[in-house]
Tab-separated table of C-alpha atoms in Angstrom:
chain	number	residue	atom	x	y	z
W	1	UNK	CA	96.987	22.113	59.883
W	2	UNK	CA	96.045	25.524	60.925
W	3	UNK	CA	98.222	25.957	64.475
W	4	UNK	CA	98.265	29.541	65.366
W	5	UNK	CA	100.421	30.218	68.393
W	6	UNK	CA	99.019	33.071	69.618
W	7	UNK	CA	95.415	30.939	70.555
W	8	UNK	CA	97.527	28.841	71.957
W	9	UNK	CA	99.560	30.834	74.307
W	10	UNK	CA	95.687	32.238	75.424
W	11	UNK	CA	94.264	29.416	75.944
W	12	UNK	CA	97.075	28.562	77.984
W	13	UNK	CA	97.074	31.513	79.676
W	14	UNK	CA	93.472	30.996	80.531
W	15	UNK	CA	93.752	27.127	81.898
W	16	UNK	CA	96.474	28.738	83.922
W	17	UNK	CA	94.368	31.417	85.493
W	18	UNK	CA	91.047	29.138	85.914
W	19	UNK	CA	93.673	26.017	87.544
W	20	UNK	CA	94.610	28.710	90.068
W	21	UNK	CA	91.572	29.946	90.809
W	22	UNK	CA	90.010	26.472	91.525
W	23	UNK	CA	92.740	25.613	93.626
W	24	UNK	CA	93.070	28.877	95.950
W	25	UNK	CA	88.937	27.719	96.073
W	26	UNK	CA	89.770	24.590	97.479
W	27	UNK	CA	92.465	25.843	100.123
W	28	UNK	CA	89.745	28.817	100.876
W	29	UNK	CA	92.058	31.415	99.982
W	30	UNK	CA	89.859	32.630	97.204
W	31	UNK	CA	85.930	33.936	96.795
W	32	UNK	CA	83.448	31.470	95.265
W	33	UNK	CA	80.586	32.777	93.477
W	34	UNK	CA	77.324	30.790	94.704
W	35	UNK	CA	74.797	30.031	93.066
W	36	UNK	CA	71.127	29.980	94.301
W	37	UNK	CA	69.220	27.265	96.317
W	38	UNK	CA	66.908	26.521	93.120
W	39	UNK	CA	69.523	26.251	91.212
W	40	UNK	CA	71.695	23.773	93.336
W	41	UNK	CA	68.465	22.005	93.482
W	42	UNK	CA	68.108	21.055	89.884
W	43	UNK	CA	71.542	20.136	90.018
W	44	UNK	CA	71.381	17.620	92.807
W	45	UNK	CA	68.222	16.266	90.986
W	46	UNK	CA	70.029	15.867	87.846
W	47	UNK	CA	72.469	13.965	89.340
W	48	UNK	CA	70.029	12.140	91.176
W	49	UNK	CA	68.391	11.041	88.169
W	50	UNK	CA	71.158	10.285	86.222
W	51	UNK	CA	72.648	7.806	88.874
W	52	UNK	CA	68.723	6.435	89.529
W	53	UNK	CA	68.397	6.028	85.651
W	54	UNK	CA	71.615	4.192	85.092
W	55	UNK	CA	70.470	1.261	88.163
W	56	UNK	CA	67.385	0.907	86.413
W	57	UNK	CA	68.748	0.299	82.923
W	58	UNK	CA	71.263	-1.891	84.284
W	59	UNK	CA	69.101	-3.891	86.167
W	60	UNK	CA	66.352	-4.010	83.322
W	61	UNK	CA	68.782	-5.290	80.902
W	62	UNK	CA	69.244	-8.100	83.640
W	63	UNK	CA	65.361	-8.948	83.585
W	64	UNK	CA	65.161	-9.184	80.032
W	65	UNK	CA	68.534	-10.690	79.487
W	66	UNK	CA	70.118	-12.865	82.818
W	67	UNK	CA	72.837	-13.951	80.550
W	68	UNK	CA	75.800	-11.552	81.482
W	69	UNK	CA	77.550	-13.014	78.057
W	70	UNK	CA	74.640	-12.505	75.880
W	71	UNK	CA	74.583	-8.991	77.465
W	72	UNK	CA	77.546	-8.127	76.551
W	73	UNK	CA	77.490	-9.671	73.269
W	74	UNK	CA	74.404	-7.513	72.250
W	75	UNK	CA	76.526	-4.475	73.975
W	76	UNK	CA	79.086	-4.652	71.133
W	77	UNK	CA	76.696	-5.349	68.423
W	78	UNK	CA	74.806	-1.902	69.153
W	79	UNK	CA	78.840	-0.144	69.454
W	80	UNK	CA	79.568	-1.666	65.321
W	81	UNK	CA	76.266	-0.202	64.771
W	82	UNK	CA	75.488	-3.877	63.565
W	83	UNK	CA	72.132	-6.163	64.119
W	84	UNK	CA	71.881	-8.157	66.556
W	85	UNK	CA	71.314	-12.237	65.376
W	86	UNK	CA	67.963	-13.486	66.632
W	87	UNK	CA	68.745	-15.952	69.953
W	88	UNK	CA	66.570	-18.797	70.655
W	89	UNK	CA	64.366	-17.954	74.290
W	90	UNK	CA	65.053	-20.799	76.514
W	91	UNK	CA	61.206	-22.072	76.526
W	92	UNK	CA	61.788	-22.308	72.873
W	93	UNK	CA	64.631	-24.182	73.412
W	94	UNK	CA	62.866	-26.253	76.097
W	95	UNK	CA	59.841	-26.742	73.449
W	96	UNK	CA	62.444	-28.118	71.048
W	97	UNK	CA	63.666	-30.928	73.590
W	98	UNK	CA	60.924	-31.772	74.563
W	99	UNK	CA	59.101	-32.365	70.587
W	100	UNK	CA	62.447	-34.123	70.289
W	101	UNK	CA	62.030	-36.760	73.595
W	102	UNK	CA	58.523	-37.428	72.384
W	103	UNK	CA	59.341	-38.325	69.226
W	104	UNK	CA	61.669	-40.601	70.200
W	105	UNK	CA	60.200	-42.326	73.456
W	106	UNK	CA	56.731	-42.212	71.114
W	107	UNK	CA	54.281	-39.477	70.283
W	108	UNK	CA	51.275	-42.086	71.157
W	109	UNK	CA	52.128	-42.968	74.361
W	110	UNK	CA	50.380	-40.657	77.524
W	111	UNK	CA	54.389	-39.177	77.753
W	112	UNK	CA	55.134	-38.275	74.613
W	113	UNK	CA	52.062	-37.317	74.136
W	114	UNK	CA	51.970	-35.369	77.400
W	115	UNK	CA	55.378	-34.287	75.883
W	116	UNK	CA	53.952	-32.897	72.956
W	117	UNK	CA	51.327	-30.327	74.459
W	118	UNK	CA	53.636	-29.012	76.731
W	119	UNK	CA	56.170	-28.107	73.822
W	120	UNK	CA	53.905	-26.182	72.320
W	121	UNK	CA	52.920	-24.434	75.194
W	122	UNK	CA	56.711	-23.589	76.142
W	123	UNK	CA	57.132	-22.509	72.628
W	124	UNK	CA	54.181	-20.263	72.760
W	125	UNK	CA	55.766	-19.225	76.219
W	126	UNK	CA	58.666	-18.398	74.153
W	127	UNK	CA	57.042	-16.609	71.492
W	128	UNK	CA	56.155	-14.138	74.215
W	129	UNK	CA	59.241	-13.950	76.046
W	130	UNK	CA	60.369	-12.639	72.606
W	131	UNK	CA	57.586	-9.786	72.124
W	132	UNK	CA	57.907	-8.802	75.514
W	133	UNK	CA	61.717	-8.451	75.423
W	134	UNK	CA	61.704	-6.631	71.756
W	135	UNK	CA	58.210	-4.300	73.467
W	136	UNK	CA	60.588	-3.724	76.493
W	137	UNK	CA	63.461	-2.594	74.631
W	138	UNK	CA	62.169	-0.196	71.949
W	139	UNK	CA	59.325	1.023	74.325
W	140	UNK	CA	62.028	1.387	78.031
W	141	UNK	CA	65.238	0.429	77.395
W	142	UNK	CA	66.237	2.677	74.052
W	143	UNK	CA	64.346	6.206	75.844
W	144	UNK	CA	66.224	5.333	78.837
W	145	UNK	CA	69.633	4.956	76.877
W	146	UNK	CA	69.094	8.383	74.314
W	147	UNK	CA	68.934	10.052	78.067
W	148	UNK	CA	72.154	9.361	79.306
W	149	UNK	CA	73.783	9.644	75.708
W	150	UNK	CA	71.776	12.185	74.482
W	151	UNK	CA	70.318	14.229	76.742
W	152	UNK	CA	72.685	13.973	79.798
W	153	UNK	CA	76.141	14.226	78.133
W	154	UNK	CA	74.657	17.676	76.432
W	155	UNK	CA	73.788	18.709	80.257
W	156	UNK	CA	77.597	17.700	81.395
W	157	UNK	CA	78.688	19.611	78.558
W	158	UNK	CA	76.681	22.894	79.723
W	159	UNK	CA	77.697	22.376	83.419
W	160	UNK	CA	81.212	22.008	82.326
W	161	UNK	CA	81.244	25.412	80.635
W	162	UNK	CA	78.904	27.037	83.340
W	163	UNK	CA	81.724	25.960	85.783
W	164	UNK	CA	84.522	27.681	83.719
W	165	UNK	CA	82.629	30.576	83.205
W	166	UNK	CA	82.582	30.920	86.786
W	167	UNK	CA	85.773	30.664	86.851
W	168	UNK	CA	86.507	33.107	85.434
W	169	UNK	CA	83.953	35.629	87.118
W	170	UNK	CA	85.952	35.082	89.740
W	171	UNK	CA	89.137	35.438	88.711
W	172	UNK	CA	88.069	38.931	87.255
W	173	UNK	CA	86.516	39.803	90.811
W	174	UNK	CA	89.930	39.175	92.601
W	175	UNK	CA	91.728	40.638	89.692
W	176	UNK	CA	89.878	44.111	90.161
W	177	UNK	CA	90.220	43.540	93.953
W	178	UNK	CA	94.218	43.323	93.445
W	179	UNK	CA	93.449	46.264	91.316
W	180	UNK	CA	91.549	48.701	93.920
W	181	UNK	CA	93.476	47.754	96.528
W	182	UNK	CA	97.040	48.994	94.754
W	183	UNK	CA	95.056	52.224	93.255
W	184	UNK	CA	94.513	53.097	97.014
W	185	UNK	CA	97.673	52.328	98.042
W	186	UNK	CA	99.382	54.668	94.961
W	187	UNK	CA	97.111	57.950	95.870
W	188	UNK	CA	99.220	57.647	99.244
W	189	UNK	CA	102.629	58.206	98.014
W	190	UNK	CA	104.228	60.766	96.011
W	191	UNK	CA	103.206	61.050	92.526
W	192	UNK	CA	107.371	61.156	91.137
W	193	UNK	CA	107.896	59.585	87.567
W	194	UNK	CA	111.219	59.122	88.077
W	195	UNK	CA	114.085	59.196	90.915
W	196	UNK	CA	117.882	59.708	90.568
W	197	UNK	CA	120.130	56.537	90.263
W	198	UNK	CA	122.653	55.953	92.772
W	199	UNK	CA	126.156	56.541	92.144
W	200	UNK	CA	124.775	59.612	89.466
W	201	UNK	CA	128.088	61.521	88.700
W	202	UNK	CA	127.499	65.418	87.574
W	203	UNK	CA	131.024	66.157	85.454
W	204	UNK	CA	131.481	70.169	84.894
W	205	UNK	CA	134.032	71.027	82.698
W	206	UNK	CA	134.447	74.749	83.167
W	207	UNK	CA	137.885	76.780	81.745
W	208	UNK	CA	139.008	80.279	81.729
W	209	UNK	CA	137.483	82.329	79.401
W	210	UNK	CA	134.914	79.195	78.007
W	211	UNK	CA	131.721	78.455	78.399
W	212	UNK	CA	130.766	75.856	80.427
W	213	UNK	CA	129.113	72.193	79.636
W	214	UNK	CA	127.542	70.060	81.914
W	215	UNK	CA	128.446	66.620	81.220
W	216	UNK	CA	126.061	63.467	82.604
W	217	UNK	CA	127.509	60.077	82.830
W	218	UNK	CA	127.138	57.394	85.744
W	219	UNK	CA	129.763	54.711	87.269
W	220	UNK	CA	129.238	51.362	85.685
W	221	UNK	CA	127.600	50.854	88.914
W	222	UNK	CA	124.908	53.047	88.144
W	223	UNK	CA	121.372	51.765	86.787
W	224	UNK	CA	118.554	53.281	84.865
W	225	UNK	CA	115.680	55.958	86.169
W	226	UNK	CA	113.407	53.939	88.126
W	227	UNK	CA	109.974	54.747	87.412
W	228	UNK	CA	107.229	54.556	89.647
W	229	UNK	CA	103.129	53.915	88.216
W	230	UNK	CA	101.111	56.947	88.885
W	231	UNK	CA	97.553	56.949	89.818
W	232	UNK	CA	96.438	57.501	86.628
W	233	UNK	CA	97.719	53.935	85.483
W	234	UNK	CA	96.018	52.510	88.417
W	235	UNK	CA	93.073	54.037	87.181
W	236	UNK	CA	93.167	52.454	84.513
W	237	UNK	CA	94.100	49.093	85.248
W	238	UNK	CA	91.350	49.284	87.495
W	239	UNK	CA	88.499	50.709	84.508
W	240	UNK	CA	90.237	47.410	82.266
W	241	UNK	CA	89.534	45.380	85.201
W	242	UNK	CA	85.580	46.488	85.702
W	243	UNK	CA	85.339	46.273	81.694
W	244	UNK	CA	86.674	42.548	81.566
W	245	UNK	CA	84.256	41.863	85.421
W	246	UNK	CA	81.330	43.124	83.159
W	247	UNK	CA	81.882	40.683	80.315
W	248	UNK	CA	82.853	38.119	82.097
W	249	UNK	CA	79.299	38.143	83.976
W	250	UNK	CA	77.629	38.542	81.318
W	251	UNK	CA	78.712	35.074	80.016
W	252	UNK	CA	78.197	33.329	82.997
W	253	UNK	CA	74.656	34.759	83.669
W	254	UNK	CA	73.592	33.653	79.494
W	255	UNK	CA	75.358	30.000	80.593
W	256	UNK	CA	73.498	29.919	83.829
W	257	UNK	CA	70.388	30.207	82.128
W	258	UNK	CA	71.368	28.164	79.648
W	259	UNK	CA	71.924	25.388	81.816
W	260	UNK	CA	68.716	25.873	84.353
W	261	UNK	CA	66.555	25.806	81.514
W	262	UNK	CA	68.143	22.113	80.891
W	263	UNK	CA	67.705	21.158	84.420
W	264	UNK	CA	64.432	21.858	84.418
W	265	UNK	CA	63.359	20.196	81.080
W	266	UNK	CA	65.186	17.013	82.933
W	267	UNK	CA	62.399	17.787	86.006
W	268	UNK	CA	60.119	17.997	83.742
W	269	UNK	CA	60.336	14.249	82.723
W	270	UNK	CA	59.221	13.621	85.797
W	271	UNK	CA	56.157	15.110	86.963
W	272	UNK	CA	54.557	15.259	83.213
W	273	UNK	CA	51.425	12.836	83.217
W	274	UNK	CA	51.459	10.013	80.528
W	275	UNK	CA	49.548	11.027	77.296
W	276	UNK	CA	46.167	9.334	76.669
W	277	UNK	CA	47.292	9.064	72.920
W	278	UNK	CA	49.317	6.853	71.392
W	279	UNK	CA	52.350	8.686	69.598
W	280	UNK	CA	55.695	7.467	68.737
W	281	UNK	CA	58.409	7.775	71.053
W	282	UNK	CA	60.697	9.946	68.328
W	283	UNK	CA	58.597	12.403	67.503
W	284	UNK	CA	58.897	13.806	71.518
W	285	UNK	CA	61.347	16.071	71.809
W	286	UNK	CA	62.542	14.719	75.188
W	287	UNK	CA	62.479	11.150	76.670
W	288	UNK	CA	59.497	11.088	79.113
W	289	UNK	CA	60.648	9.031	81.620
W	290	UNK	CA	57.085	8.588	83.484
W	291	UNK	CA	55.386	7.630	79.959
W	292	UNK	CA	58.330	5.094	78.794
W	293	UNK	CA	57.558	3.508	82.520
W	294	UNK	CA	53.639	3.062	81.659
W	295	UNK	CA	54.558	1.168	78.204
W	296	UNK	CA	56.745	-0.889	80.212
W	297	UNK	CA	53.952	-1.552	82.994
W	298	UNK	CA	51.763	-2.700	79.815
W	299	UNK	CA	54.119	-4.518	77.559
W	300	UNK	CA	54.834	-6.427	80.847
W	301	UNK	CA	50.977	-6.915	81.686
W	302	UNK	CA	50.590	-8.413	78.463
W	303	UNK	CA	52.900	-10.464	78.778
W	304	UNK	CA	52.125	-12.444	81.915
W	305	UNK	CA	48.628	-12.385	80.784
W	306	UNK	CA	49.604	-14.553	77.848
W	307	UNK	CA	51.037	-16.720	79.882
W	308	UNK	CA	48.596	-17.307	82.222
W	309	UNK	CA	46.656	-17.978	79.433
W	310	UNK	CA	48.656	-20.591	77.752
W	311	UNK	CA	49.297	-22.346	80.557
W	312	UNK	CA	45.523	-22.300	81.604
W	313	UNK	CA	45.142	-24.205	78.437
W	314	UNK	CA	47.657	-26.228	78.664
W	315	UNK	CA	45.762	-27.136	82.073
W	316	UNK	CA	42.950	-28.015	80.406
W	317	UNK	CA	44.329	-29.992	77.539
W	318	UNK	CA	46.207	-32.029	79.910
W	319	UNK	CA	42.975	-32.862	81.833
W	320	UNK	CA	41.301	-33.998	79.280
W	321	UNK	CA	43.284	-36.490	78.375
W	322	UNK	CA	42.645	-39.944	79.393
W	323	UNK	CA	45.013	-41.223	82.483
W	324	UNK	CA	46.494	-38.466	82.938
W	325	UNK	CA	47.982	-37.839	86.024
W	326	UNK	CA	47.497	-33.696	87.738
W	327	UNK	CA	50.182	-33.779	90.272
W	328	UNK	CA	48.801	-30.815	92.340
W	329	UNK	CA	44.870	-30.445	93.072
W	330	UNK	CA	45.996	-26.638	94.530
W	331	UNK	CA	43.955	-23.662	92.389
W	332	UNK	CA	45.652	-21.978	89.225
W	333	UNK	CA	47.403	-18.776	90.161
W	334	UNK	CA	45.101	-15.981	89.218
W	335	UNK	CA	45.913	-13.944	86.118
W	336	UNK	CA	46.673	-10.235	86.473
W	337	UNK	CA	43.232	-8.636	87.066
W	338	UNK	CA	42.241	-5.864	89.526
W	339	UNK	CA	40.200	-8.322	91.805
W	340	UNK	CA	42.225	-11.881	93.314
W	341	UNK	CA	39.876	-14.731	92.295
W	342	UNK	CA	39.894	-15.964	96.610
W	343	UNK	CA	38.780	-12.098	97.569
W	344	UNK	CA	35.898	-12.337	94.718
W	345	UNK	CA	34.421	-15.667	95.826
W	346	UNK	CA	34.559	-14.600	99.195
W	347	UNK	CA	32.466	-11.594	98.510
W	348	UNK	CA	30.213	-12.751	95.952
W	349	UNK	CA	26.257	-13.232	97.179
W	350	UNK	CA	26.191	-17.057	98.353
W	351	UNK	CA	23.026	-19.287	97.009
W	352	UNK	CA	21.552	-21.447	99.746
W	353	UNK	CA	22.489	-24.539	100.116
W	354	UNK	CA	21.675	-27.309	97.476
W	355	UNK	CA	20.941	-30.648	98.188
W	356	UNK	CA	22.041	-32.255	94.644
W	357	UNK	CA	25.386	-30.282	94.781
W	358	UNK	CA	28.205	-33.142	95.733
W	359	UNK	CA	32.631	-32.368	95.766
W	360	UNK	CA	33.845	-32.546	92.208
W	361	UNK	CA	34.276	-36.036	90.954
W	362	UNK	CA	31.550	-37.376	92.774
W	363	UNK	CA	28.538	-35.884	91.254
W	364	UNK	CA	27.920	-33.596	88.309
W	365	UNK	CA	26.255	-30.098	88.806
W	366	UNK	CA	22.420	-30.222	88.193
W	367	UNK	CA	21.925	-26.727	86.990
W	368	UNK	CA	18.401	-26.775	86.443
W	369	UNK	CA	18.082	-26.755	90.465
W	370	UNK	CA	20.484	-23.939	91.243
W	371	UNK	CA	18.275	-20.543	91.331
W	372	UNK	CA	20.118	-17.318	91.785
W	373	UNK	CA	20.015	-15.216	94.936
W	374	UNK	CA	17.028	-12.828	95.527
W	375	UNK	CA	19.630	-9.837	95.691
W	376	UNK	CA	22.866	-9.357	95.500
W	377	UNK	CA	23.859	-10.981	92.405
W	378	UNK	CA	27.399	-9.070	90.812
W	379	UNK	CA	27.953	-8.029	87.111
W	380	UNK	CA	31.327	-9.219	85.694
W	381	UNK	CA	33.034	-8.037	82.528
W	382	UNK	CA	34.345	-10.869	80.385
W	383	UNK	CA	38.488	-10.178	80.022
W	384	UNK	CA	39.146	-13.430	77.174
W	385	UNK	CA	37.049	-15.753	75.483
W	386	UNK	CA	36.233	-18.803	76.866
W	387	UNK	CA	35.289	-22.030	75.323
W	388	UNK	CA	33.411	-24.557	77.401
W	389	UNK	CA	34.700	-27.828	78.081
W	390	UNK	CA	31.688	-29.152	78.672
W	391	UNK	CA	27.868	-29.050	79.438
W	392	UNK	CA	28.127	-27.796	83.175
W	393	UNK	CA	30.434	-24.669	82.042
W	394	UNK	CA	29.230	-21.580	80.101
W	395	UNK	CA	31.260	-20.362	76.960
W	396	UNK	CA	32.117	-16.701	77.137
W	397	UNK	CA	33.181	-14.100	74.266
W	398	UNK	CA	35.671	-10.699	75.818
W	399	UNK	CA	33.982	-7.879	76.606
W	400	UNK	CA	30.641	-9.343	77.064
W	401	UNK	CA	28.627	-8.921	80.883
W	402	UNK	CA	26.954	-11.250	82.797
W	403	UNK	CA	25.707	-11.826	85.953
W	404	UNK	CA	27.526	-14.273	88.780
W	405	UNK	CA	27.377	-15.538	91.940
W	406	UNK	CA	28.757	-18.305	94.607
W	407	UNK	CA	27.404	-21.449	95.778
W	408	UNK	CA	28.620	-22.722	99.012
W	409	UNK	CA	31.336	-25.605	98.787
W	410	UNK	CA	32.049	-24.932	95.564
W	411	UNK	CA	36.068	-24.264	94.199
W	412	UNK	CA	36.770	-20.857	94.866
W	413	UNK	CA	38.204	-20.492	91.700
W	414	UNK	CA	34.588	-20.970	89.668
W	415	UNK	CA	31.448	-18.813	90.160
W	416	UNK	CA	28.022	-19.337	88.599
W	417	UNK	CA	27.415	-17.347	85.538
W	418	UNK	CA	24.350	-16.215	83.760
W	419	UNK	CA	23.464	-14.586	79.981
W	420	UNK	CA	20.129	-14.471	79.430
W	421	UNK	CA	18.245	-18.016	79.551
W	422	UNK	CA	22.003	-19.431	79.624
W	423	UNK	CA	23.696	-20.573	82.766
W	424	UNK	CA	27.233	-22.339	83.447
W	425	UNK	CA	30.100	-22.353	85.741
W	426	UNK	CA	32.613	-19.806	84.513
W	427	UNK	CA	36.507	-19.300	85.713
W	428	UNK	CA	36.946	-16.679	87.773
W	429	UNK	CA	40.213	-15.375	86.307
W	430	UNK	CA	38.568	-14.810	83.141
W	431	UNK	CA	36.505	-12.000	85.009
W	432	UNK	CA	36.764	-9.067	86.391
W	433	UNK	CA	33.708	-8.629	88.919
W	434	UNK	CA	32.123	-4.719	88.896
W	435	UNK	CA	30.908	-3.199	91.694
């Protein structure tokens, strides 16, 4: 071990100095340095965003994971540096007890077979839950972390040492200050190097005939020369003091730009738009917090999209199946799509009235006799494919347009669709009505 005493002593000597400068700051008996509006800008929205950053990871990790003991089971997994084991999603779970109660109350029956459909839609449920939590994580969670360990703790760093260095800038401004102030004070007194002691005996021994010797001794009383600094040693102290002011200015102006220059990169995260490419989040040099929120905002989208799907299904399935009981007669929710399914059938073109058209479950849906309006028929992009449960409904393929409209009375949650010589009744939440 390499201790050298000398650092030590300095580096003592300069906590010393900067621990007394900070706290003749805080009893305002010593000159601050400022720094500049911008500047205390970035630093309030650093701190801003570090505080803002930290609430939103916290509470993310919350939405993905309500379990405060699988949190912080996964928390010390990532500290070892270790994988974390693969947890069953609790509609897996649910699928699993359910496939279990129908195959012991009796997969043929209209429960267990009931039973069975809905496992495998809470399965596929949880199958999502899964991507959407791993999407989340990789894609928000991990840029959002490698900020405040990363990114922030190398700002802290910089601000820590920007803050010393102004400490001691100032410490070398009062120093010269002290300095002036006594080299003024010594050009108004007499410039003597040295004054007689008290008590000075002067001994002469002088005989007949003899030369004589003077002799100089003092009492024991008697102390040395006292010797007073000239102005030229003020001058000097004063020329050290400017030299060491110089330097130390120097070192704060190179940290102060070191540290804006970090400030603003943080800023920078910010107001930068989202790329239009796709690009890994690594190869960025810093975490783009507006970006990381997009992929978010998507992973999310396609995630509640697949469960509207599944579920729609599910729907379906269940309906179909003889004696089966729909508790609730009350339209689907519709699925995440720029245009609410109610606010489309309100404004789509509405077909006169048709005589053969009867409530559902009284009367089918003669489509022959149902002849679009003159004008103001709508095109509608396909989002999903479709498959047609039966002859009154038109199969649709993603991507693919067609042309729709209302009839009066009918559920606001179907519209008429056309391709060509086809026609059908089509879901509205598998559309998303142009204008």
């Amino acid at each position: 071990m390499d201790f050298n005493m000398k650092k030590l002593a300095s580096d003592a000597g300069i906590f010393f100095t900067r621990a007394v400068q900070f706290t003749e700051e805080k009893f305002g008996q010593a000159e601050k340095t400022e720094l500049d509006a911008h500047f205390e800008n970035l630093l309030a929205r650093a701190d801003s965003t570090k505080n803002w950053t930290e609430k939103i990871l916290r509470q993310t990790e919350v939405l993905l994971q309500p379990n405060p003991s699988a949190r912080v089971e996964e928390f010390l997994y990532e500290k070892l540096d270790r994988k974390v084991p693969s947890r069953v999603t609790n509609g897996e779970l649910l699928a699993q007890y359910m496939a279990d109660a129908a195959s012991e109350l009796g997969p043929t029956t209209p429960y267990g077979k009931t039973l069975i459909k809905v496992a495998e839609a809470e399965k596929q449920l949880g199958a999502a839950e899964r991507d959407f939590i791993h999407t989340a994580s990789i894609s928000f969670l991990t840029p959002l972390r490698n900020f405040l360990e990363g990114d922030w703790k190398t700002i802290s760093k910089e601000r820590r040492l920007l803050q010393n260095r102004r400490l001691d800038l100032d410490a070398c401004k009062a120093r010269l200050k002290k300095a002036k102030a006594a080299e003024a004070k010594a050009t108004t007194v007499p410039d003597f190097q040295e004054t007689r002691p008290r008590n000075y005996i002067l001994s002469a021994s002088a005989s007949a005939g003899t030369g004589s010797r003077v002799q100089l001794s003092s009492s024991p009383l008697s102390c040395w020369p006292l010797l007073l600094p000239s102005p030229q040693l003020w001058n000097d102290e004063v020329d050290k003091a400017e030299q060491e002011l110089r330097v130390a200015q120097t070192e704060f102006d190179r940290q102060a730009e070191v540290t804006r220059l970090l400030l603003e990169g943080i800023s920078s995260t910010h107001v930068s738009p989202p790329p239009t490419f796709t690009e890994p989040l690594a190869s960025s040099p810093q975490v783009n917090h507006l970006r990381c929120l997009h992929e978010f905002v998507k992973s999310q989208t396609t995630y509640y999209a697949q469960c509207y799907r599944h579920m729609l299904d599910l729907q379906k399935q269940l309906g179909r199946f003889p004696g089966t009981f729909v508790g609730t007669t009350e339209p689907a929710s519709p699925p995440l799509s720029s245009t609410s399914p109610t606010t489309a059938a309100a404004t789509m073109p509405v077909v006169p009235s048709v005589a053969s058209l009867a409530p559902p479950g009284e009367a089918s849906l003669c489509l022959e006799e149902v002849a679009p309006p003159a004008s103001g028929t709508r095109k509608a992009r396909v989002l999903y494919d479709y498959e047609a449960a039966d002859s009154s409904e038109l199969a649709l393929l993603a991507d693919e347009l067609i042309t729709v409209y209302s009839l009066p009375g009918m559920d606001p949650d179907w519209l008429i669709g056309e391709r060509g010589n086809k026609k059908g009744k089509v879901p509205v939440t598998y559309l998303e009505l142009l204008s």
